[in-house]
Short mmCIF file of C-alpha atoms and ligand atoms in Angstrom, two decimals:
data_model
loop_
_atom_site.label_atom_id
_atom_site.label_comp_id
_atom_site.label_asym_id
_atom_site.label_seq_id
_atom_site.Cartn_x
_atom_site.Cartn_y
_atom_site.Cartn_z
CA UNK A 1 135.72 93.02 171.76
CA UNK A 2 138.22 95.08 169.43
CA UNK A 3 140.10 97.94 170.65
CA UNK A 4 138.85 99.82 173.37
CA UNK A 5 142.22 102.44 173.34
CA UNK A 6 141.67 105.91 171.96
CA UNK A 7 144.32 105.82 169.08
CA UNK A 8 144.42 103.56 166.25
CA UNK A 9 147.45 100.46 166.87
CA UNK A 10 149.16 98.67 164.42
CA UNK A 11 147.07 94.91 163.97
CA UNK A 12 143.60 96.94 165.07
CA UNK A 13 140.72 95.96 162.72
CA UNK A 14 139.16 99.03 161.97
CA UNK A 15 136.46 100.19 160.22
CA UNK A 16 136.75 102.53 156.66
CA UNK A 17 133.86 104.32 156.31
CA UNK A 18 134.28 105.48 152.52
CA UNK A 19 130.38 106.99 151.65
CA UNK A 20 126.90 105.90 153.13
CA UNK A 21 126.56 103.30 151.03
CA UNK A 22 130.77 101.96 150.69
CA UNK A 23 131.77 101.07 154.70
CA UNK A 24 135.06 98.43 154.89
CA UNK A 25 136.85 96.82 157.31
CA UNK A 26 140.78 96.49 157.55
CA UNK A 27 143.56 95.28 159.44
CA UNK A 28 145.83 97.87 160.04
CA UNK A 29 149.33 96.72 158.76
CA UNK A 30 152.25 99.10 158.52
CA UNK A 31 153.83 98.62 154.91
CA UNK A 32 150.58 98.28 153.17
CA UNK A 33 147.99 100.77 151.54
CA UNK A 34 144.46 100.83 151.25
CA UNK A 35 143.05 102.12 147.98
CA UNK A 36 140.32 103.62 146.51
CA UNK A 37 139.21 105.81 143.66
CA UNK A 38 139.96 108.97 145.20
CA UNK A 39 143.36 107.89 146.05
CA UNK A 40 146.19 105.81 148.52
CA UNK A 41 145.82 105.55 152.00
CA UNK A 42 148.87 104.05 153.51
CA UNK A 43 148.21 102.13 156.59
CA UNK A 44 151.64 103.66 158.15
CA UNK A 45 149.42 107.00 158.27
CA UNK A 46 146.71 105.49 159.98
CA UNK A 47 148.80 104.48 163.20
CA UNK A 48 148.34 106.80 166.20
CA UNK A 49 145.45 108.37 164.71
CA UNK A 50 142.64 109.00 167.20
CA UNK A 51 139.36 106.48 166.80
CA UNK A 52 136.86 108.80 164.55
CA UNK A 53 139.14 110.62 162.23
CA UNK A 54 139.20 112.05 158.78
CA UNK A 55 142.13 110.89 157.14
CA UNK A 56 143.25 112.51 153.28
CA UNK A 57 144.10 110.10 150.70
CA UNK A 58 147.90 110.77 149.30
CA UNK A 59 146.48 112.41 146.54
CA UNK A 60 144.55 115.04 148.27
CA UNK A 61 141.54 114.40 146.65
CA UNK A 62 139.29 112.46 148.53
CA UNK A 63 138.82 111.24 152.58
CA UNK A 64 137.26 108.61 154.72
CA UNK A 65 136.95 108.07 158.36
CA UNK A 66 138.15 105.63 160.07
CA UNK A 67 135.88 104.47 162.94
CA UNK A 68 136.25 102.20 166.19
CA UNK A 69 134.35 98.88 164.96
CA UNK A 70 130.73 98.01 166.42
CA UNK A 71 128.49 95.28 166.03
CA UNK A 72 126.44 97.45 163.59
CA UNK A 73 129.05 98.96 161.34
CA UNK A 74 130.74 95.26 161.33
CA UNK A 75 127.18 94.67 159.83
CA UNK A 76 127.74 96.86 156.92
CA UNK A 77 131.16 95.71 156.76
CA UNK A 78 132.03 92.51 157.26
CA UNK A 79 132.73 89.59 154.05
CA UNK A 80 129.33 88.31 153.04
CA UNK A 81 129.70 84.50 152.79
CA UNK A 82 125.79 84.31 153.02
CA UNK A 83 123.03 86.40 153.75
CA UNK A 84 123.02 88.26 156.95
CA UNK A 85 120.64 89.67 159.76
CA UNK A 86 120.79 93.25 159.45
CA UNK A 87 119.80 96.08 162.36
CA UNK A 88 116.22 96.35 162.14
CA UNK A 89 115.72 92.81 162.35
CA UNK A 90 118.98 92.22 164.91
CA UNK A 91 117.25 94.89 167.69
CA UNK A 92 113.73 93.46 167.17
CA UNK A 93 114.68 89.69 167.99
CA UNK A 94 117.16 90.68 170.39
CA UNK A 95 114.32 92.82 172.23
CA UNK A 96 111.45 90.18 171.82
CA UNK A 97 113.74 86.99 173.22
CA UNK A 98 114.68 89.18 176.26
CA UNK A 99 118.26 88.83 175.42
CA UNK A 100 120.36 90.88 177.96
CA UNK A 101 123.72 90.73 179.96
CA UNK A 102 124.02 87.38 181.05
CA UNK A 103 121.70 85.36 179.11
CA UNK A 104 122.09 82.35 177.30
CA UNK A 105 121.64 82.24 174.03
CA UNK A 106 121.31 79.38 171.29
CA UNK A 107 121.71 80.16 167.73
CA UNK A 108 121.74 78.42 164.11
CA UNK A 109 123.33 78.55 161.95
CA UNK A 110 126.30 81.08 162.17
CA UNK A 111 126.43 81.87 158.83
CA UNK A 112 128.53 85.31 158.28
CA UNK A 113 128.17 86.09 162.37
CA UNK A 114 126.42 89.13 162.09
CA UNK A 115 123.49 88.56 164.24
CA UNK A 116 126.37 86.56 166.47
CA UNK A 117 128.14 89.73 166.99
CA UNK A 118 125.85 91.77 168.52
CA UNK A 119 124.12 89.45 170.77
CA UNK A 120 127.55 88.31 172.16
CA UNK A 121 127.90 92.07 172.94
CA UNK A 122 124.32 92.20 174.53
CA UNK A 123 124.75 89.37 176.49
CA UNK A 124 128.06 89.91 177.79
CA UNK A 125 130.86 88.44 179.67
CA UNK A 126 128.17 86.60 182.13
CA UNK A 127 126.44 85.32 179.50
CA UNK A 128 127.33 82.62 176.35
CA UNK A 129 125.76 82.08 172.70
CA UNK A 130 125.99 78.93 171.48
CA UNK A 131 126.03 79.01 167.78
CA UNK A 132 125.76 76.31 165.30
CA UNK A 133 127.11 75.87 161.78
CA UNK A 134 127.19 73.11 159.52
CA UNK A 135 128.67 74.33 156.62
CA UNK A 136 132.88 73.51 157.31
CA UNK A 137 134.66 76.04 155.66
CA UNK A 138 131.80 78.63 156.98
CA UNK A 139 132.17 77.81 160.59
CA UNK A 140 136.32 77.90 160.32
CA UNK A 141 136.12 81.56 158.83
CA UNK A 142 133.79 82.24 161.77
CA UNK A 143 135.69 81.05 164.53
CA UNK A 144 138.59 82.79 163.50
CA UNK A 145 137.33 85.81 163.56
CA UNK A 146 135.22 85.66 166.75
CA UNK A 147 138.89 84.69 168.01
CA UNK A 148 140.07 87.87 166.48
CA UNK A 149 137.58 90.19 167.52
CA UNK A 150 137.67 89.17 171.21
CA UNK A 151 134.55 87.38 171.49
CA UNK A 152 135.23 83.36 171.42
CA UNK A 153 135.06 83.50 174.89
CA UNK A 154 131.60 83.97 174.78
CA UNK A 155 130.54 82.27 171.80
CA UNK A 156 131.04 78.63 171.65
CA UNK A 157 131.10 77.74 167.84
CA UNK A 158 129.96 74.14 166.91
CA UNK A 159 130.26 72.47 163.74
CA UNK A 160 127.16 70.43 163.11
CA UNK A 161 123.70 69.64 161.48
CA UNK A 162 121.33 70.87 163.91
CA UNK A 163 118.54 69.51 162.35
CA UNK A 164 120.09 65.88 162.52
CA UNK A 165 122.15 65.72 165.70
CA UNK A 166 120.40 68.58 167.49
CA UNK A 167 122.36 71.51 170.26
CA UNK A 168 125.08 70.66 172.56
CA UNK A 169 122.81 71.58 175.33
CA UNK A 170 120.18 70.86 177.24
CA UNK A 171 117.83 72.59 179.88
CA UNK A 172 120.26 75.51 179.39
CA UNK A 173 119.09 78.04 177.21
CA UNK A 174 117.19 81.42 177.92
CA UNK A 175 116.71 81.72 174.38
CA UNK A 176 116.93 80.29 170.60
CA UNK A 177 117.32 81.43 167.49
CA UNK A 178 117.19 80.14 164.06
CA UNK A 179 117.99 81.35 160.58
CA UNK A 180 117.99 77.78 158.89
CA UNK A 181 116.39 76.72 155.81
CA UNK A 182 114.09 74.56 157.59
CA UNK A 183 113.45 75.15 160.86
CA UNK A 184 110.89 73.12 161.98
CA UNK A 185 113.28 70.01 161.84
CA UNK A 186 114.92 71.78 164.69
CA UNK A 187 112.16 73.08 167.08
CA UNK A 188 112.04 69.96 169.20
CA UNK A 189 115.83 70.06 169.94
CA UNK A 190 115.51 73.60 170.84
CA UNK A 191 112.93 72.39 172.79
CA UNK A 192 115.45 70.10 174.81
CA UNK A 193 117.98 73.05 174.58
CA UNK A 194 115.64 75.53 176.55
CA UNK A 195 115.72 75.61 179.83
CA UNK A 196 112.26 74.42 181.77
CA UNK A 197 112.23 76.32 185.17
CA UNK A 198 111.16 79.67 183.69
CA UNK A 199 109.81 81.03 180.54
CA UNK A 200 111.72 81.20 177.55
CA UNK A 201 111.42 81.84 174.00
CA UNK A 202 112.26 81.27 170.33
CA UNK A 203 112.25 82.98 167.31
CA UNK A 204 112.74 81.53 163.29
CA UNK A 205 113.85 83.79 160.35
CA UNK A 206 112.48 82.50 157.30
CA UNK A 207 111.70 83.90 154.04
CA UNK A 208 108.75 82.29 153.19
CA UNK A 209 105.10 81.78 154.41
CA UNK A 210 105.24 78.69 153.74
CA UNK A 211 108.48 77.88 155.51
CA UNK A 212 106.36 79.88 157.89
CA UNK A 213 103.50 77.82 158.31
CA UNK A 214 105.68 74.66 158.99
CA UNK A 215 107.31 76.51 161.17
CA UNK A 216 103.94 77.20 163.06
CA UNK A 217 102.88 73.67 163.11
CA UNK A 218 105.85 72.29 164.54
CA UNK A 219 105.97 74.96 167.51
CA UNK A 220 102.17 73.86 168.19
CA UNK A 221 103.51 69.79 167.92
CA UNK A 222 106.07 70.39 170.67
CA UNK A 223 104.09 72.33 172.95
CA UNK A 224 105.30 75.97 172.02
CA UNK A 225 102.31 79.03 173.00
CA UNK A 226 101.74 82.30 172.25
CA UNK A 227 102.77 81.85 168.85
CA UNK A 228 102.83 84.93 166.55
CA UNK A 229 104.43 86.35 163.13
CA UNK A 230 105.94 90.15 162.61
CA UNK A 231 107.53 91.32 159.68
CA UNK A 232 110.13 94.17 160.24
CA UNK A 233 109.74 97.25 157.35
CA UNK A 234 112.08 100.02 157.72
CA UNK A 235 110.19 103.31 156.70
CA UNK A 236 112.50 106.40 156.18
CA UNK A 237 111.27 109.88 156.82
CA UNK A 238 111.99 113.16 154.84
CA UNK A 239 113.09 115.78 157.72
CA UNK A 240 112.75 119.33 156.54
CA UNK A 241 112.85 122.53 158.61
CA UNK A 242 109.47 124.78 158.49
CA UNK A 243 110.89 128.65 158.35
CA UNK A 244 110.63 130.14 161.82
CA UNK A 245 107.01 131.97 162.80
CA UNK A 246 107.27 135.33 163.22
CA UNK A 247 107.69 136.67 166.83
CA UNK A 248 103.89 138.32 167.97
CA UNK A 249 106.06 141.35 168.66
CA UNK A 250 107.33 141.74 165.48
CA UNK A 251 103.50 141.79 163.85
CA UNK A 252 102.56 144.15 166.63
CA UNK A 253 105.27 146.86 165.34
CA UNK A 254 104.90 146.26 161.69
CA UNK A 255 100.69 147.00 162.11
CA UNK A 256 101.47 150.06 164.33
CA UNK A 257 103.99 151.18 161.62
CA UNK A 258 101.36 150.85 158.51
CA UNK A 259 99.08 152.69 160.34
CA UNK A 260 101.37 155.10 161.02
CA UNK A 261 102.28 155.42 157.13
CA UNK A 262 98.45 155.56 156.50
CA UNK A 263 97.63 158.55 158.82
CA UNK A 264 100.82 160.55 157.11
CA UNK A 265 99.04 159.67 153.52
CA UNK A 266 96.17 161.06 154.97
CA UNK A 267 97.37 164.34 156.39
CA UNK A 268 99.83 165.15 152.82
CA UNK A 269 96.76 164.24 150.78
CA UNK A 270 94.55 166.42 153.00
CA UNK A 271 97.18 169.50 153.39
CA UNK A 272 97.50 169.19 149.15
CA UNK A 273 93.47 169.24 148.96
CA UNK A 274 93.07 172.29 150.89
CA UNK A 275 96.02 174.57 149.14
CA UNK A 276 94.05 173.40 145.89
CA UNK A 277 90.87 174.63 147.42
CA UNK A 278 93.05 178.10 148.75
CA UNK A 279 93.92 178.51 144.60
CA UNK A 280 91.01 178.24 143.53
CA UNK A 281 89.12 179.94 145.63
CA UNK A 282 91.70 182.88 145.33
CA UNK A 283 90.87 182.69 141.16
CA UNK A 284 87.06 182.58 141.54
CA UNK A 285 87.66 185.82 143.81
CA UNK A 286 90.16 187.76 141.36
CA UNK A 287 87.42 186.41 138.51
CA UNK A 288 84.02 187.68 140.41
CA UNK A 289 86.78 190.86 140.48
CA UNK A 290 87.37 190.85 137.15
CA UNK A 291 83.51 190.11 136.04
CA UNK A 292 85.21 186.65 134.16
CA UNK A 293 83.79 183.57 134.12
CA UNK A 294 85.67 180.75 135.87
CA UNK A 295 87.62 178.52 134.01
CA UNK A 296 87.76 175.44 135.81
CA UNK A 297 90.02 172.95 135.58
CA UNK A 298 88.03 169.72 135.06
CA UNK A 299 91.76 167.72 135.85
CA UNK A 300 92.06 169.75 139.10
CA UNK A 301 89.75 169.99 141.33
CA UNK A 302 87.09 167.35 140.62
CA UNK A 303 89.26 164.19 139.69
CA UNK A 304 91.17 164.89 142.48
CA UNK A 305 88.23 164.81 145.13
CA UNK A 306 88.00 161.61 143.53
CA UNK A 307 91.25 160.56 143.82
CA UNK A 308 91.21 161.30 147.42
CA UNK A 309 88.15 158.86 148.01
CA UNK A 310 89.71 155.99 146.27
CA UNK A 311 93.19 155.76 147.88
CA UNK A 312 91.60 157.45 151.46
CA UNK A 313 92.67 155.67 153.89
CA UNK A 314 90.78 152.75 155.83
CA UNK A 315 87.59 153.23 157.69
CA UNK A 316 87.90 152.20 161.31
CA UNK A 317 85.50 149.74 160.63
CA UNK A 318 87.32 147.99 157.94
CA UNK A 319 87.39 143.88 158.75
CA UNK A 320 90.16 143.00 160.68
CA UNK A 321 90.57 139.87 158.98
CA UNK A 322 91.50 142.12 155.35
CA UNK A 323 94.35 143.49 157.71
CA UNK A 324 95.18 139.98 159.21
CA UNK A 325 95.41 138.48 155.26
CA UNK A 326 97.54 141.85 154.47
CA UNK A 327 99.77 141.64 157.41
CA UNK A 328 100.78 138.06 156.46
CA UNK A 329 101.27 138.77 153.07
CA UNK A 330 103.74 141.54 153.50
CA UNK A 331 104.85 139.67 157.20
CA UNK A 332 105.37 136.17 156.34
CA UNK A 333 106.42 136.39 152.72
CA UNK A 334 106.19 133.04 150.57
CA UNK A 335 105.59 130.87 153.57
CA UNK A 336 103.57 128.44 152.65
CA UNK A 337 99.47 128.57 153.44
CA UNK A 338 99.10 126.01 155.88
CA UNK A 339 101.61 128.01 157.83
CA UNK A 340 99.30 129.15 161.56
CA UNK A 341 98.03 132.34 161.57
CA UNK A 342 100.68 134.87 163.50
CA UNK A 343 97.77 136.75 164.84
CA UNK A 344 96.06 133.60 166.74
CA UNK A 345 99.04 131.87 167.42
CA UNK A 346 100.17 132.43 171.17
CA UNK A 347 103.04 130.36 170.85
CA UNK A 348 104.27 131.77 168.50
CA UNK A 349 107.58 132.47 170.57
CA UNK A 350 108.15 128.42 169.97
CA UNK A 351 110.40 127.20 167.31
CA UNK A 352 108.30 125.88 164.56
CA UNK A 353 107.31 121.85 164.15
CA UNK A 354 109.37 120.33 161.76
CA UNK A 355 107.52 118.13 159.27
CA UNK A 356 108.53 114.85 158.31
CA UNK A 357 106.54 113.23 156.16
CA UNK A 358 107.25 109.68 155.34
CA UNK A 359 109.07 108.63 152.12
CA UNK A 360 106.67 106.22 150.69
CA UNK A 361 108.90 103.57 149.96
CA UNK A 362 109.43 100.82 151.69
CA UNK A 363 112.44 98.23 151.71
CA UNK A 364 111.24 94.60 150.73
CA UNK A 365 110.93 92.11 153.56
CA UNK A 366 113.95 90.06 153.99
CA UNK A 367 112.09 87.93 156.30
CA UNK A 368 109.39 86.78 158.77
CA UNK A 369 109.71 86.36 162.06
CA UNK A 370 108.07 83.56 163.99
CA UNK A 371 107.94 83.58 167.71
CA UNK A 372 106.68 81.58 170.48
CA UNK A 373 107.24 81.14 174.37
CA UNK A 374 107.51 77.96 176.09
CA UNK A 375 105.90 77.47 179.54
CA UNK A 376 108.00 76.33 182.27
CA UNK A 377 107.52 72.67 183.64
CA UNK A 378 109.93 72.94 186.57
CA UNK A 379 110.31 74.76 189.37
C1 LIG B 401 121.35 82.71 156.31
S1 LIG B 401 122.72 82.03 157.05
C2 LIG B 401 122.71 82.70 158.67
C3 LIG B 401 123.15 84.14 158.71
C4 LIG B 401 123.37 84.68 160.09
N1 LIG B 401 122.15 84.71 160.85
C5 LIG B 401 124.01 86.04 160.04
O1 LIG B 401 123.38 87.02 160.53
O2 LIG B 401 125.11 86.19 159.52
C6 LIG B 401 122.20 80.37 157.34
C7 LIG B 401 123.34 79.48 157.76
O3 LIG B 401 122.79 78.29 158.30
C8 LIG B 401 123.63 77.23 157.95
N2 LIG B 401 122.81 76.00 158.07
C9 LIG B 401 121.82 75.59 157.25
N3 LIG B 401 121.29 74.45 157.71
C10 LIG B 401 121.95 74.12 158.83
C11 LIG B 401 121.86 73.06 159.77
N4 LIG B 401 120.96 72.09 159.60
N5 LIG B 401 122.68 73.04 160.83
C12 LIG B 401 123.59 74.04 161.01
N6 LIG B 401 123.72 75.06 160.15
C13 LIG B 401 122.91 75.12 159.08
C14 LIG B 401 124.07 77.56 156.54
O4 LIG B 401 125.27 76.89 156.20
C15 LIG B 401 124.22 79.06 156.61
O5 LIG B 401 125.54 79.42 156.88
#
């Protein structure tokens, strides 16, 4: 399936992978140029490249990548000639039908081969798909490129009406799946298609509930069990990183060092009080000397007694919790509030959880799934 070398050949298909949303596919061809808004890329500059690279347009002003094709980025790449299975859906079927290497796997119809692609991947060179299409010029474009991307091997493409004529098979099948209008005129021939000596399963892609429900009833005509319904959502999730929790350490020195501060406040403002005490005392003695009457200083001594009470320093008994809330102000800055307390968080050390949050928005169903098992009757 494509190229499995490490350098880009002329004739590889390759994929262009422009932005997020702008991924294209392209045969490289010496002599021709790809373009985009940002500029020419000549294909001649893509041979011998290594799968993965950044390649500059001509220009210089813009870049794109140019990747080794998958079944996934073929998804988001290849021509739409009708509407396609994408990931979310693709993994969930393929999981739920037990599809693996070597399984056998009916499908209708082909469509624009995107859900062909990656099961013929899953189910490998010991396995087949056998896929169905009754729309002519749909199932030509198909082939051709299953034939050019390695795979007709292990996909046998059939043109026909399913729902008339029914599978090519019989007893064979581990599996079947159909994305048809209406499915229930095929359940009975994928009935005959699965095989009966073990357990095997189906699954229907349809848009509607009501396609649905007559989807339902003809699974419980043929004999199908275990019937159920799931709907697959994709929900995105905003990642952003929390700012790192302070080490216990680094609290540890930062309370030592305000204390610290505090008991050098304390001593200056103690030292100043008692050389204003030595003055005045010396005055009052040259006064009582002098047979004056003191002149205090009503801005010297007394305000500054009471100066000295209101800034003292801290009691011993003063909460711990006040010096927990200051410690975290003047620690942890603007972190937000929710962030754990430093003091009663052990693990600390850890690197902080990273919330994520999901994005409430939700991308509309493309479809529902219907799936049901059918017992074996053989041994
Ligand atoms: C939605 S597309 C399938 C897309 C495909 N699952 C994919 O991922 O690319 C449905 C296809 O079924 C084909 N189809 C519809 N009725 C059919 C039938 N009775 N027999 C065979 N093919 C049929 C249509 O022509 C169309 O190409």
């Amino acid at each position: 399936m494509w190229s499995t070398q490490r350098k880009v050949a002329p004739g590889d298909l390759v994929i262009v992978w422009l932005t997020r949303d702008l991924v294209q596919s392209l045969v490289v061809t010496p002599g021709t140029a790809f373009n985009s808004r940002y500029g020419d890329y000549p294909h001649s500059d893509l041979v011998g490249i290594p799968y993965g690279s950044k390649v500059a347009s001509r220009t210089g002003k813009g870049f794109v990548h140019i990747l080794r094709p998958t079944p996934e980025l073929w998804t988001l790449a290849l021509p739409h000639r009708t509407q396609i299975l994408y990931l979310a859906d693709i993994a969930f079927i393929t999981s739920w039908l037990y599809i693996r290497p070597g399984s056998v796997v009916v499908e209708a119809g082909t469509g624009s081969g995107s859900f062909t692609h990656s099961i013929a991947r899953t189910v490998g060179a010991t396995g087949h798909v056998f896929s169905y299409e009754f729309h002519e010029a749909r199932a030509s474009k198909a082939a051709e490129e299953f034939a050019r991307h390695g795979i007709s091997d292990i996909v046998t493409l059939t043109h026909r009406n399913v729902c008339k004529t029914g599978f090519t098979v019989t007893d064979t099948a581990d599996s079947v799946f159909l994305d048809l209008p209406a499915p229930w005129e095929a359940i009975e021939h994928a009935k005959t298609a699965l095989r009966k000596d073990r357990l095997t399963r189906i699954c229907c892609f349809s848009p509607c509930i009501e396609q649905v429900l007559r989807t339902v009833s003809a699974l419980n005509d043929v004999g199908f069990t275990d019937i159920t319904m799931y709907e697959t959502l994709l929900r995105r999730h905003e990642v952003s990183h929390a700012p790192r929790l302070v080490q216990i350490g680094t609290v540890a020195e930062k309370i030592k060092q305000q204390e610290r501060n505090r008991e050098d406040k304390r001593e200056r403002q103690i030292a100043a009080s008692r050389a204003r005490h030595h003055i005045l005392e010396k005055r009052e003695r040259e006064d009582d000397n002098a047979g004056g009457v003191i002149d205090r200083d009503p801005d010297c001594h007394e305000p500054e007694v009471k100066k000295a009470k209101t800034s003292a320093p801290r009691e011993d008994d003063t909460p711990a919790l006040d010096v927990a809330m200051e410690i975290d102000e003047e620690v942890l800055g603007d972190q937000p509030p929710a962030a754990p307390k430093v003091a009663d968080n052990a693990m600390s050390s850890l690197p902080s959880p990273t919330p994520a949050p999901a994005i409430q928005e939700v991308r509309g169903h493309t479809s529902f799934l219907t799936l049901a098992c059918l017992l074996p009757t053989t041994t």
